[in-house]
C-alpha cells in the first residue's frame, strides 16, 4: 500500500507535499522535473546547500530573496562578488545568513565561471541513473537520502572545486532537478512531463 495521500483536490501526492500550499505548488510544478542550464543548476545547487540542516520550506519561502541577493544566480555575475558583497549578504534578512554557505556560493560561482558553457549541466546529468534501475517508491521509507550515484556526484563536484555539496545534498539536487524520480508510485504527478 502506498504512502501517497489525497490532496485538497483529491489527487494523490507524496505526503510531504501536503503540509503547506507552498509545498503543493513546488511538488506539483517543480520537484522532480528536469532542470537544465548551468545557471539554473547552479541555483539549485546553492539552494540545496543553504538547506543543509534546515527545512526546505525555509529555503522555498526565501527563494525570491535568494534570487535578489545572488543576481538571479547568474554564475558570471556572482563570480564578481567581492568581500563587501559577502558582508552585504550576511546582513540580508531575505536569505539564510550563514557565512560559510554565502562564501561557498560565491566561491562556487568563481570556479564555475571558468568552465565551458554547458559543462556543469553535462557533469551533473552524467550521473543520472537509468530510470529502470530502481522501481518507483511505494513508501517514503523506500526513498534513500544518499545513493552511490549521489556520492559519486558529490566527489566529482568536489574534485572540480565545488564546495558544500556532500552526498546528501547531491541526492537532494538529483531529486529536485529530475535526475531521479522519487515521486511515489501512486503520486498524481509522478509521470507528468
Short mmCIF file of N, CA and C in Angstrom, two decimals:
data_model
loop_
_atom_site.label_atom_id
_atom_site.label_comp_id
_atom_site.label_asym_id
_atom_site.label_seq_id
_atom_site.Cartn_x
_atom_site.Cartn_y
_atom_site.Cartn_z
N UNK A 1 0.83 -1.18 0.00
CA UNK A 1 0.00 0.00 0.00
C UNK A 1 0.88 1.25 0.00
N UNK A 2 0.56 2.19 -0.82
CA UNK A 2 1.36 3.39 -0.99
C UNK A 2 1.13 4.40 0.15
N UNK A 3 2.16 5.18 0.41
CA UNK A 3 2.06 6.27 1.39
C UNK A 3 1.40 7.52 0.80
N UNK A 4 1.13 7.52 -0.51
CA UNK A 4 0.55 8.70 -1.15
C UNK A 4 -0.78 9.06 -0.48
N UNK A 5 -1.01 10.37 -0.34
CA UNK A 5 -2.23 10.87 0.31
C UNK A 5 -2.99 11.80 -0.63
N UNK A 6 -4.30 11.85 -0.44
CA UNK A 6 -5.14 12.73 -1.25
C UNK A 6 -4.94 14.18 -0.80
N UNK A 7 -4.72 15.04 -1.79
CA UNK A 7 -4.59 16.47 -1.51
C UNK A 7 -5.93 17.15 -1.51
N UNK A 8 -5.94 18.48 -1.42
CA UNK A 8 -7.20 19.23 -1.37
C UNK A 8 -8.08 19.02 -2.60
N UNK A 9 -7.45 18.68 -3.72
CA UNK A 9 -8.19 18.44 -4.96
C UNK A 9 -8.54 16.97 -5.16
N UNK A 10 -8.19 16.13 -4.18
CA UNK A 10 -8.47 14.70 -4.25
C UNK A 10 -7.38 13.88 -4.92
N UNK A 11 -6.44 14.53 -5.59
CA UNK A 11 -5.35 13.81 -6.27
C UNK A 11 -4.34 13.30 -5.24
N UNK A 12 -3.83 12.10 -5.49
CA UNK A 12 -2.83 11.52 -4.60
C UNK A 12 -1.48 12.21 -4.83
N UNK A 13 -0.79 12.48 -3.73
CA UNK A 13 0.52 13.12 -3.78
C UNK A 13 1.44 12.50 -2.73
N UNK A 14 2.72 12.77 -2.90
CA UNK A 14 3.69 12.41 -1.88
C UNK A 14 3.28 13.16 -0.60
N UNK A 15 3.24 12.50 0.55
CA UNK A 15 2.69 13.13 1.76
C UNK A 15 3.41 14.39 2.20
N UNK A 16 4.72 14.50 1.95
CA UNK A 16 5.45 15.70 2.38
C UNK A 16 4.92 16.94 1.69
N UNK A 17 4.30 16.77 0.53
CA UNK A 17 3.84 17.91 -0.26
C UNK A 17 2.57 18.54 0.28
N UNK A 18 1.93 17.90 1.22
CA UNK A 18 0.61 18.37 1.65
C UNK A 18 0.63 19.24 2.90
N UNK A 19 1.79 19.51 3.46
CA UNK A 19 1.83 20.27 4.71
C UNK A 19 1.58 21.77 4.52
N UNK A 20 1.90 22.31 3.34
CA UNK A 20 1.64 23.73 3.08
C UNK A 20 1.30 23.92 1.60
N UNK A 21 0.63 25.01 1.30
CA UNK A 21 0.32 25.33 -0.10
C UNK A 21 1.61 25.52 -0.90
N UNK A 22 2.64 26.09 -0.26
CA UNK A 22 3.93 26.28 -0.94
C UNK A 22 4.49 24.94 -1.41
N UNK A 23 4.39 23.94 -0.55
CA UNK A 23 4.90 22.62 -0.90
C UNK A 23 4.08 21.99 -2.02
N UNK A 24 2.76 22.15 -1.99
CA UNK A 24 1.92 21.56 -3.03
C UNK A 24 2.36 22.10 -4.39
N UNK A 25 2.51 23.41 -4.50
CA UNK A 25 2.92 24.02 -5.77
C UNK A 25 4.31 23.55 -6.18
N UNK A 26 5.26 23.55 -5.24
CA UNK A 26 6.62 23.12 -5.55
C UNK A 26 6.62 21.66 -6.00
N UNK A 27 5.94 20.80 -5.27
CA UNK A 27 5.85 19.38 -5.59
C UNK A 27 5.24 19.16 -6.97
N UNK A 28 4.12 19.84 -7.24
CA UNK A 28 3.39 19.60 -8.47
C UNK A 28 4.06 20.19 -9.70
N UNK A 29 4.74 21.32 -9.54
CA UNK A 29 5.25 22.06 -10.70
C UNK A 29 6.76 21.99 -10.91
N UNK A 30 7.52 21.65 -9.85
CA UNK A 30 8.98 21.72 -9.98
C UNK A 30 9.72 20.45 -9.58
N UNK A 31 9.44 19.94 -8.38
CA UNK A 31 10.26 18.87 -7.82
C UNK A 31 10.22 17.64 -8.71
N UNK A 32 11.37 17.19 -9.11
CA UNK A 32 11.47 16.01 -9.93
C UNK A 32 11.37 16.27 -11.43
N UNK A 33 11.20 17.52 -11.81
CA UNK A 33 11.15 17.87 -13.24
C UNK A 33 12.56 18.19 -13.70
N UNK A 34 12.88 17.83 -14.91
CA UNK A 34 14.24 18.02 -15.44
C UNK A 34 14.61 19.49 -15.47
N UNK A 35 15.75 19.80 -14.88
CA UNK A 35 16.31 21.15 -14.88
C UNK A 35 17.61 21.10 -15.67
N UNK A 36 17.74 21.97 -16.66
CA UNK A 36 18.96 22.06 -17.45
C UNK A 36 19.40 23.52 -17.50
N UNK A 37 20.66 23.70 -17.84
CA UNK A 37 21.25 25.03 -17.93
C UNK A 37 22.14 25.28 -16.73
N UNK A 38 23.32 25.80 -16.99
CA UNK A 38 24.30 25.99 -15.91
C UNK A 38 23.78 26.89 -14.80
N UNK A 39 23.19 28.04 -15.15
CA UNK A 39 22.71 28.95 -14.12
C UNK A 39 21.57 28.33 -13.31
N UNK A 40 20.65 27.65 -13.98
CA UNK A 40 19.53 27.01 -13.28
C UNK A 40 20.04 25.92 -12.33
N UNK A 41 21.00 25.13 -12.77
CA UNK A 41 21.55 24.09 -11.91
C UNK A 41 22.39 24.68 -10.78
N UNK A 42 23.09 25.77 -11.07
CA UNK A 42 23.85 26.46 -10.02
C UNK A 42 22.89 26.95 -8.94
N UNK A 43 21.76 27.53 -9.34
CA UNK A 43 20.78 27.98 -8.36
C UNK A 43 20.34 26.83 -7.47
N UNK A 44 19.97 25.71 -8.08
CA UNK A 44 19.50 24.57 -7.29
C UNK A 44 20.61 24.03 -6.39
N UNK A 45 21.82 23.99 -6.90
CA UNK A 45 22.96 23.54 -6.10
C UNK A 45 23.14 24.44 -4.87
N UNK A 46 23.06 25.74 -5.09
CA UNK A 46 23.20 26.70 -3.99
C UNK A 46 22.06 26.56 -2.98
N UNK A 47 20.84 26.49 -3.46
CA UNK A 47 19.70 26.39 -2.55
C UNK A 47 19.73 25.10 -1.75
N UNK A 48 20.13 24.01 -2.38
CA UNK A 48 20.25 22.75 -1.63
C UNK A 48 21.34 22.87 -0.57
N UNK A 49 22.42 23.56 -0.87
CA UNK A 49 23.48 23.76 0.13
C UNK A 49 22.97 24.62 1.28
N UNK A 50 22.24 25.68 0.97
CA UNK A 50 21.68 26.52 2.04
C UNK A 50 20.68 25.73 2.89
N UNK A 51 20.00 24.77 2.28
CA UNK A 51 19.01 23.98 3.01
C UNK A 51 19.65 23.05 4.02
N UNK A 52 20.89 22.68 3.82
CA UNK A 52 21.56 21.73 4.70
C UNK A 52 21.36 22.13 6.17
N UNK A 53 20.74 21.23 6.93
CA UNK A 53 20.49 21.47 8.34
C UNK A 53 19.20 22.23 8.62
N UNK A 54 18.48 22.61 7.58
CA UNK A 54 17.23 23.36 7.73
C UNK A 54 16.10 22.65 7.01
N UNK A 55 14.90 23.13 7.20
CA UNK A 55 13.74 22.62 6.47
C UNK A 55 13.71 23.25 5.09
N UNK A 56 13.32 22.48 4.08
CA UNK A 56 13.26 23.00 2.72
C UNK A 56 12.28 24.17 2.62
N UNK A 57 11.21 24.15 3.41
CA UNK A 57 10.22 25.24 3.34
C UNK A 57 10.87 26.57 3.70
N UNK A 58 11.85 26.55 4.58
CA UNK A 58 12.57 27.78 4.94
C UNK A 58 13.26 28.37 3.71
N UNK A 59 13.85 27.53 2.89
CA UNK A 59 14.53 27.98 1.69
C UNK A 59 13.51 28.38 0.62
N UNK A 60 12.51 27.56 0.45
CA UNK A 60 11.49 27.81 -0.57
C UNK A 60 10.82 29.17 -0.36
N UNK A 61 10.51 29.49 0.87
CA UNK A 61 9.84 30.76 1.16
C UNK A 61 10.78 31.96 1.03
N UNK A 62 12.06 31.73 0.98
CA UNK A 62 13.03 32.82 0.81
C UNK A 62 13.66 32.83 -0.58
N UNK A 63 13.16 32.00 -1.48
CA UNK A 63 13.79 31.87 -2.79
C UNK A 63 13.86 33.20 -3.52
N UNK A 64 12.82 34.00 -3.47
CA UNK A 64 12.88 35.30 -4.16
C UNK A 64 13.95 36.18 -3.52
N UNK A 65 14.12 36.10 -2.21
CA UNK A 65 15.19 36.84 -1.55
C UNK A 65 16.56 36.36 -1.97
N UNK A 66 16.71 35.05 -2.09
CA UNK A 66 17.98 34.49 -2.57
C UNK A 66 18.28 34.96 -3.99
N UNK A 67 17.25 34.92 -4.84
CA UNK A 67 17.46 35.35 -6.23
C UNK A 67 17.87 36.81 -6.30
N UNK A 68 17.24 37.65 -5.51
CA UNK A 68 17.60 39.07 -5.50
C UNK A 68 19.02 39.26 -4.96
N UNK A 69 19.35 38.55 -3.91
CA UNK A 69 20.67 38.71 -3.27
C UNK A 69 21.80 38.19 -4.14
N UNK A 70 21.54 37.13 -4.88
CA UNK A 70 22.59 36.48 -5.68
C UNK A 70 22.38 36.66 -7.18
N UNK A 71 21.94 37.85 -7.58
CA UNK A 71 21.88 38.22 -9.01
C UNK A 71 21.20 37.15 -9.87
N UNK A 72 20.06 36.65 -9.37
CA UNK A 72 19.32 35.60 -10.08
C UNK A 72 20.18 34.38 -10.38
N UNK A 73 21.20 34.19 -9.57
CA UNK A 73 22.10 33.04 -9.70
C UNK A 73 22.76 32.96 -11.07
N UNK A 74 23.04 34.11 -11.64
CA UNK A 74 23.83 34.14 -12.88
C UNK A 74 25.29 33.95 -12.46
N UNK A 75 25.85 32.85 -12.87
CA UNK A 75 27.20 32.49 -12.46
C UNK A 75 28.18 33.62 -12.73
N UNK A 76 28.14 34.20 -13.91
CA UNK A 76 29.10 35.25 -14.28
C UNK A 76 28.99 36.46 -13.35
N UNK A 77 27.80 36.79 -12.91
CA UNK A 77 27.62 37.94 -12.01
C UNK A 77 28.08 37.62 -10.59
N UNK A 78 27.67 36.46 -10.08
CA UNK A 78 28.04 36.09 -8.71
C UNK A 78 29.56 35.92 -8.60
N UNK A 79 30.19 35.48 -9.65
CA UNK A 79 31.65 35.29 -9.64
C UNK A 79 32.39 36.60 -9.41
N UNK A 80 31.74 37.73 -9.67
CA UNK A 80 32.39 39.03 -9.47
C UNK A 80 32.14 39.61 -8.08
N UNK A 81 31.37 38.92 -7.24
CA UNK A 81 31.07 39.43 -5.91
C UNK A 81 32.38 39.60 -5.12
N UNK A 82 32.40 40.65 -4.33
CA UNK A 82 33.58 40.99 -3.52
C UNK A 82 33.31 40.66 -2.05
N UNK A 83 34.31 40.90 -1.23
CA UNK A 83 34.12 40.73 0.22
C UNK A 83 33.03 41.67 0.72
N UNK A 84 32.92 42.86 0.14
CA UNK A 84 31.86 43.79 0.52
C UNK A 84 30.49 43.20 0.19
N UNK A 85 30.38 42.51 -0.94
CA UNK A 85 29.13 41.84 -1.27
C UNK A 85 28.81 40.75 -0.26
N UNK A 86 29.82 40.01 0.14
CA UNK A 86 29.61 38.96 1.12
C UNK A 86 29.15 39.55 2.45
N UNK A 87 29.72 40.69 2.84
CA UNK A 87 29.27 41.37 4.07
C UNK A 87 27.83 41.83 3.94
N UNK A 88 27.48 42.35 2.76
CA UNK A 88 26.10 42.78 2.49
C UNK A 88 25.16 41.59 2.64
N UNK A 89 25.56 40.44 2.11
CA UNK A 89 24.72 39.25 2.18
C UNK A 89 24.56 38.76 3.62
N UNK A 90 25.59 38.90 4.43
CA UNK A 90 25.50 38.50 5.84
C UNK A 90 24.47 39.33 6.60
N UNK A 91 24.14 40.50 6.10
CA UNK A 91 23.17 41.38 6.75
C UNK A 91 21.79 41.32 6.08
N UNK A 92 21.63 40.50 5.06
CA UNK A 92 20.40 40.45 4.27
C UNK A 92 19.37 39.54 4.94
N UNK A 93 18.27 40.09 5.47
CA UNK A 93 17.27 39.25 6.13
C UNK A 93 16.44 38.41 5.16
N UNK A 94 16.61 38.62 3.87
CA UNK A 94 15.85 37.86 2.88
C UNK A 94 16.44 36.50 2.55
N UNK A 95 17.62 36.21 3.13
CA UNK A 95 18.28 34.92 2.88
C UNK A 95 18.68 34.29 4.21
N UNK A 96 19.26 33.13 4.14
CA UNK A 96 19.85 32.50 5.32
C UNK A 96 21.25 33.10 5.47
N UNK A 97 21.50 33.75 6.58
CA UNK A 97 22.77 34.47 6.76
C UNK A 97 23.81 33.59 7.42
N UNK A 98 24.26 32.61 6.67
CA UNK A 98 25.30 31.69 7.11
C UNK A 98 26.56 32.01 6.32
N UNK A 99 27.59 32.49 7.01
CA UNK A 99 28.81 32.93 6.35
C UNK A 99 29.47 31.87 5.50
N UNK A 100 29.55 30.65 6.02
CA UNK A 100 30.20 29.57 5.27
C UNK A 100 29.44 29.27 3.99
N UNK A 101 28.13 29.27 4.05
CA UNK A 101 27.32 28.98 2.87
C UNK A 101 27.37 30.13 1.86
N UNK A 102 27.38 31.34 2.35
CA UNK A 102 27.49 32.50 1.47
C UNK A 102 28.84 32.48 0.75
N UNK A 103 29.91 32.26 1.50
CA UNK A 103 31.24 32.21 0.88
C UNK A 103 31.35 31.07 -0.13
N UNK A 104 30.76 29.92 0.19
CA UNK A 104 30.78 28.79 -0.74
C UNK A 104 30.01 29.12 -2.02
N UNK A 105 28.90 29.82 -1.91
CA UNK A 105 28.11 30.19 -3.08
C UNK A 105 28.92 31.08 -4.02
N UNK A 106 29.62 32.05 -3.44
CA UNK A 106 30.45 32.94 -4.26
C UNK A 106 31.66 32.18 -4.82
N UNK A 107 32.30 31.39 -3.98
CA UNK A 107 33.47 30.63 -4.44
C UNK A 107 33.09 29.66 -5.54
N UNK A 108 31.93 29.02 -5.42
CA UNK A 108 31.49 28.08 -6.45
C UNK A 108 31.24 28.80 -7.77
N UNK A 109 30.68 30.00 -7.70
CA UNK A 109 30.47 30.78 -8.94
C UNK A 109 31.80 31.09 -9.59
N UNK A 110 32.80 31.43 -8.81
CA UNK A 110 34.12 31.73 -9.38
C UNK A 110 34.71 30.50 -10.07
N UNK A 111 34.54 29.33 -9.47
CA UNK A 111 35.01 28.10 -10.09
C UNK A 111 34.25 27.85 -11.40
N UNK A 112 32.93 27.94 -11.33
CA UNK A 112 32.10 27.64 -12.49
C UNK A 112 32.27 28.64 -13.62
N UNK A 113 32.64 29.86 -13.30
CA UNK A 113 32.84 30.88 -14.34
C UNK A 113 33.96 30.49 -15.30
N UNK A 114 34.86 29.64 -14.84
CA UNK A 114 35.96 29.18 -15.69
C UNK A 114 35.62 27.93 -16.50
N UNK A 115 34.44 27.36 -16.28
CA UNK A 115 34.03 26.17 -17.02
C UNK A 115 33.46 26.58 -18.36
N UNK A 116 33.45 25.68 -19.29
CA UNK A 116 32.84 25.92 -20.59
C UNK A 116 31.32 25.96 -20.45
N UNK A 117 30.65 26.72 -21.31
CA UNK A 117 29.18 26.72 -21.26
C UNK A 117 28.64 25.30 -21.41
N UNK A 118 27.71 24.96 -20.53
CA UNK A 118 27.10 23.63 -20.55
C UNK A 118 27.86 22.57 -19.78
N UNK A 119 29.02 22.91 -19.29
CA UNK A 119 29.85 21.91 -18.61
C UNK A 119 29.25 21.45 -17.28
N UNK A 120 28.66 22.37 -16.52
CA UNK A 120 28.02 21.97 -15.26
C UNK A 120 26.83 21.07 -15.56
N UNK A 121 26.02 21.47 -16.52
CA UNK A 121 24.85 20.67 -16.92
C UNK A 121 25.30 19.27 -17.32
N UNK A 122 26.31 19.20 -18.17
CA UNK A 122 26.79 17.90 -18.65
C UNK A 122 27.31 17.04 -17.51
N UNK A 123 28.09 17.66 -16.61
CA UNK A 123 28.64 16.90 -15.48
C UNK A 123 27.54 16.35 -14.59
N UNK A 124 26.62 17.21 -14.17
CA UNK A 124 25.56 16.76 -13.27
C UNK A 124 24.72 15.68 -13.92
N UNK A 125 24.28 15.91 -15.15
CA UNK A 125 23.40 14.94 -15.80
C UNK A 125 24.11 13.65 -16.17
N UNK A 126 25.43 13.63 -16.18
CA UNK A 126 26.14 12.38 -16.44
C UNK A 126 25.95 11.38 -15.29
N UNK A 127 25.43 11.86 -14.16
CA UNK A 127 25.20 11.00 -13.00
C UNK A 127 23.74 10.56 -12.88
N UNK A 128 22.92 10.89 -13.86
CA UNK A 128 21.52 10.44 -13.84
C UNK A 128 21.49 8.93 -14.05
N UNK A 129 20.92 8.19 -13.12
CA UNK A 129 20.87 6.74 -13.27
C UNK A 129 19.81 6.32 -14.29
N UNK A 130 19.92 5.10 -14.73
CA UNK A 130 18.91 4.52 -15.61
C UNK A 130 17.60 4.46 -14.83
N UNK A 131 16.53 5.07 -15.34
CA UNK A 131 15.25 5.07 -14.60
C UNK A 131 14.73 3.67 -14.31
N UNK A 132 15.09 2.70 -15.13
CA UNK A 132 14.62 1.33 -14.92
C UNK A 132 15.42 0.61 -13.84
N UNK A 133 16.50 1.22 -13.37
CA UNK A 133 17.38 0.56 -12.41
C UNK A 133 16.75 0.43 -11.02
N UNK A 134 15.73 1.25 -10.74
CA UNK A 134 15.11 1.21 -9.42
C UNK A 134 13.60 1.36 -9.58
N UNK A 135 12.83 0.51 -8.93
CA UNK A 135 11.38 0.65 -9.05
C UNK A 135 10.89 1.93 -8.39
N UNK A 136 9.73 2.39 -8.82
CA UNK A 136 9.13 3.58 -8.21
C UNK A 136 8.89 3.31 -6.73
N UNK A 137 9.21 4.28 -5.89
CA UNK A 137 8.99 4.07 -4.46
C UNK A 137 7.50 4.00 -4.12
N UNK A 138 7.17 3.13 -3.21
CA UNK A 138 5.80 2.99 -2.74
C UNK A 138 5.60 3.75 -1.45
N UNK A 139 6.61 3.70 -0.60
CA UNK A 139 6.56 4.36 0.71
C UNK A 139 7.71 5.35 0.82
N UNK A 140 7.55 6.32 1.70
CA UNK A 140 8.63 7.28 1.92
C UNK A 140 9.91 6.58 2.37
N UNK A 141 9.74 5.47 3.08
CA UNK A 141 10.92 4.72 3.54
C UNK A 141 11.69 4.07 2.39
N UNK A 142 11.08 4.01 1.20
CA UNK A 142 11.77 3.48 0.02
C UNK A 142 12.70 4.50 -0.63
N UNK A 143 12.59 5.76 -0.20
CA UNK A 143 13.36 6.84 -0.81
C UNK A 143 14.64 7.05 0.01
N UNK A 144 15.79 6.84 -0.62
CA UNK A 144 17.05 7.00 0.13
C UNK A 144 17.42 8.47 0.33
N UNK A 145 18.31 8.71 1.27
CA UNK A 145 18.86 10.05 1.46
C UNK A 145 20.17 10.20 0.71
N UNK A 146 20.83 9.08 0.46
CA UNK A 146 22.12 9.04 -0.22
C UNK A 146 22.15 7.79 -1.09
N UNK A 147 22.79 7.88 -2.23
CA UNK A 147 22.98 6.71 -3.10
C UNK A 147 24.44 6.67 -3.54
N UNK A 148 24.81 5.58 -4.15
CA UNK A 148 26.16 5.51 -4.72
C UNK A 148 26.33 6.61 -5.76
N UNK A 149 25.27 6.87 -6.53
CA UNK A 149 25.33 7.91 -7.55
C UNK A 149 25.51 9.30 -6.96
N UNK A 150 24.81 9.59 -5.85
CA UNK A 150 24.96 10.92 -5.24
C UNK A 150 26.33 11.07 -4.60
N UNK A 151 26.86 9.97 -4.08
CA UNK A 151 28.21 10.01 -3.51
C UNK A 151 29.22 10.28 -4.62
N UNK A 152 29.04 9.63 -5.76
CA UNK A 152 29.95 9.84 -6.89
C UNK A 152 29.82 11.27 -7.44
N UNK A 153 28.59 11.79 -7.52
CA UNK A 153 28.39 13.16 -7.99
C UNK A 153 29.05 14.15 -7.03
N UNK A 154 28.86 13.94 -5.75
CA UNK A 154 29.49 14.80 -4.74
C UNK A 154 31.02 14.81 -4.90
N UNK A 155 31.60 13.64 -5.06
CA UNK A 155 33.05 13.53 -5.22
C UNK A 155 33.51 14.23 -6.50
N UNK A 156 32.75 14.07 -7.58
CA UNK A 156 33.14 14.69 -8.86
C UNK A 156 33.08 16.21 -8.76
N UNK A 157 32.04 16.74 -8.11
CA UNK A 157 31.92 18.19 -7.95
C UNK A 157 33.03 18.73 -7.04
N UNK A 158 33.28 18.04 -5.94
CA UNK A 158 34.34 18.47 -5.02
C UNK A 158 35.71 18.44 -5.70
N UNK A 159 35.94 17.41 -6.49
CA UNK A 159 37.22 17.28 -7.20
C UNK A 159 37.44 18.47 -8.13
N UNK A 160 36.35 19.02 -8.66
CA UNK A 160 36.42 20.16 -9.57
C UNK A 160 36.38 21.50 -8.83
N UNK A 161 36.37 21.46 -7.48
CA UNK A 161 36.46 22.69 -6.70
C UNK A 161 35.15 23.21 -6.14
N UNK A 162 34.06 22.47 -6.30
CA UNK A 162 32.76 22.91 -5.79
C UNK A 162 32.65 22.54 -4.31
N UNK A 163 32.21 23.52 -3.51
CA UNK A 163 32.12 23.34 -2.06
C UNK A 163 30.68 23.18 -1.61
N UNK A 164 30.53 22.63 -0.39
CA UNK A 164 29.23 22.48 0.28
C UNK A 164 28.28 21.58 -0.50
N UNK A 165 28.82 20.47 -1.01
CA UNK A 165 27.98 19.53 -1.75
C UNK A 165 28.35 18.10 -1.36
N UNK A 166 27.86 17.70 -0.18
CA UNK A 166 28.07 16.33 0.26
C UNK A 166 27.10 15.39 -0.44
N UNK A 167 27.20 14.09 -0.17
CA UNK A 167 26.34 13.11 -0.83
C UNK A 167 24.85 13.32 -0.60
N UNK A 168 24.46 13.78 0.59
CA UNK A 168 23.04 14.03 0.87
C UNK A 168 22.55 15.23 0.08
N UNK A 169 23.34 16.30 0.06
CA UNK A 169 22.98 17.48 -0.73
C UNK A 169 22.93 17.11 -2.22
N UNK A 170 23.88 16.30 -2.66
CA UNK A 170 23.90 15.88 -4.06
C UNK A 170 22.66 15.07 -4.40
N UNK A 171 22.21 14.22 -3.47
CA UNK A 171 21.00 13.44 -3.76
C UNK A 171 19.76 14.34 -3.79
N UNK A 172 19.69 15.30 -2.88
CA UNK A 172 18.57 16.25 -2.90
C UNK A 172 18.55 17.02 -4.22
N UNK A 173 19.73 17.38 -4.72
CA UNK A 173 19.84 18.03 -6.02
C UNK A 173 19.32 17.11 -7.13
N UNK A 174 19.72 15.85 -7.08
CA UNK A 174 19.29 14.88 -8.09
C UNK A 174 17.77 14.73 -8.08
N UNK A 175 17.17 14.72 -6.89
CA UNK A 175 15.71 14.63 -6.78
C UNK A 175 15.05 15.89 -7.33
N UNK A 176 15.51 17.03 -6.88
CA UNK A 176 14.88 18.31 -7.24
C UNK A 176 14.97 18.59 -8.74
N UNK A 177 16.08 18.18 -9.35
CA UNK A 177 16.34 18.51 -10.75
C UNK A 177 15.94 17.40 -11.72
N UNK A 178 15.31 16.36 -11.22
CA UNK A 178 14.76 15.33 -12.10
C UNK A 178 15.73 14.27 -12.57
N UNK A 179 16.92 14.20 -11.98
CA UNK A 179 17.83 13.12 -12.34
C UNK A 179 17.29 11.77 -11.88
N UNK A 180 16.58 11.81 -10.75
CA UNK A 180 15.87 10.64 -10.25
C UNK A 180 14.41 11.05 -10.04
N UNK A 181 13.52 10.09 -10.11
CA UNK A 181 12.11 10.36 -9.91
C UNK A 181 11.67 9.68 -8.63
N UNK A 182 11.62 10.45 -7.55
CA UNK A 182 11.24 9.89 -6.25
C UNK A 182 9.81 10.21 -5.86
N UNK A 183 8.98 10.64 -6.83
CA UNK A 183 7.55 10.72 -6.55
C UNK A 183 7.07 9.29 -6.31
N UNK A 184 6.21 9.12 -5.33
CA UNK A 184 5.70 7.79 -5.03
C UNK A 184 4.93 7.22 -6.22
N UNK A 185 4.85 5.93 -6.30
CA UNK A 185 4.26 5.25 -7.45
C UNK A 185 2.84 5.71 -7.74
N UNK A 186 2.06 6.05 -6.71
CA UNK A 186 0.68 6.49 -6.90
C UNK A 186 0.53 8.00 -6.97
N UNK A 187 1.62 8.73 -6.90
CA UNK A 187 1.56 10.20 -6.93
C UNK A 187 1.04 10.67 -8.28
N UNK A 188 0.12 11.61 -8.26
CA UNK A 188 -0.53 12.10 -9.48
C UNK A 188 0.44 12.76 -10.45
N UNK A 189 1.56 13.28 -9.96
CA UNK A 189 2.48 13.98 -10.85
C UNK A 189 3.73 13.16 -11.18
N UNK A 190 3.76 11.91 -10.75
CA UNK A 190 4.95 11.08 -11.00
C UNK A 190 5.31 11.03 -12.48
N UNK A 191 4.35 10.87 -13.34
CA UNK A 191 4.64 10.73 -14.77
C UNK A 191 4.33 11.99 -15.57
N UNK A 192 4.19 13.13 -14.87
CA UNK A 192 3.93 14.40 -15.56
C UNK A 192 5.15 14.81 -16.38
N UNK A 193 4.93 15.46 -17.51
CA UNK A 193 6.08 15.87 -18.34
C UNK A 193 6.90 16.96 -17.68
#
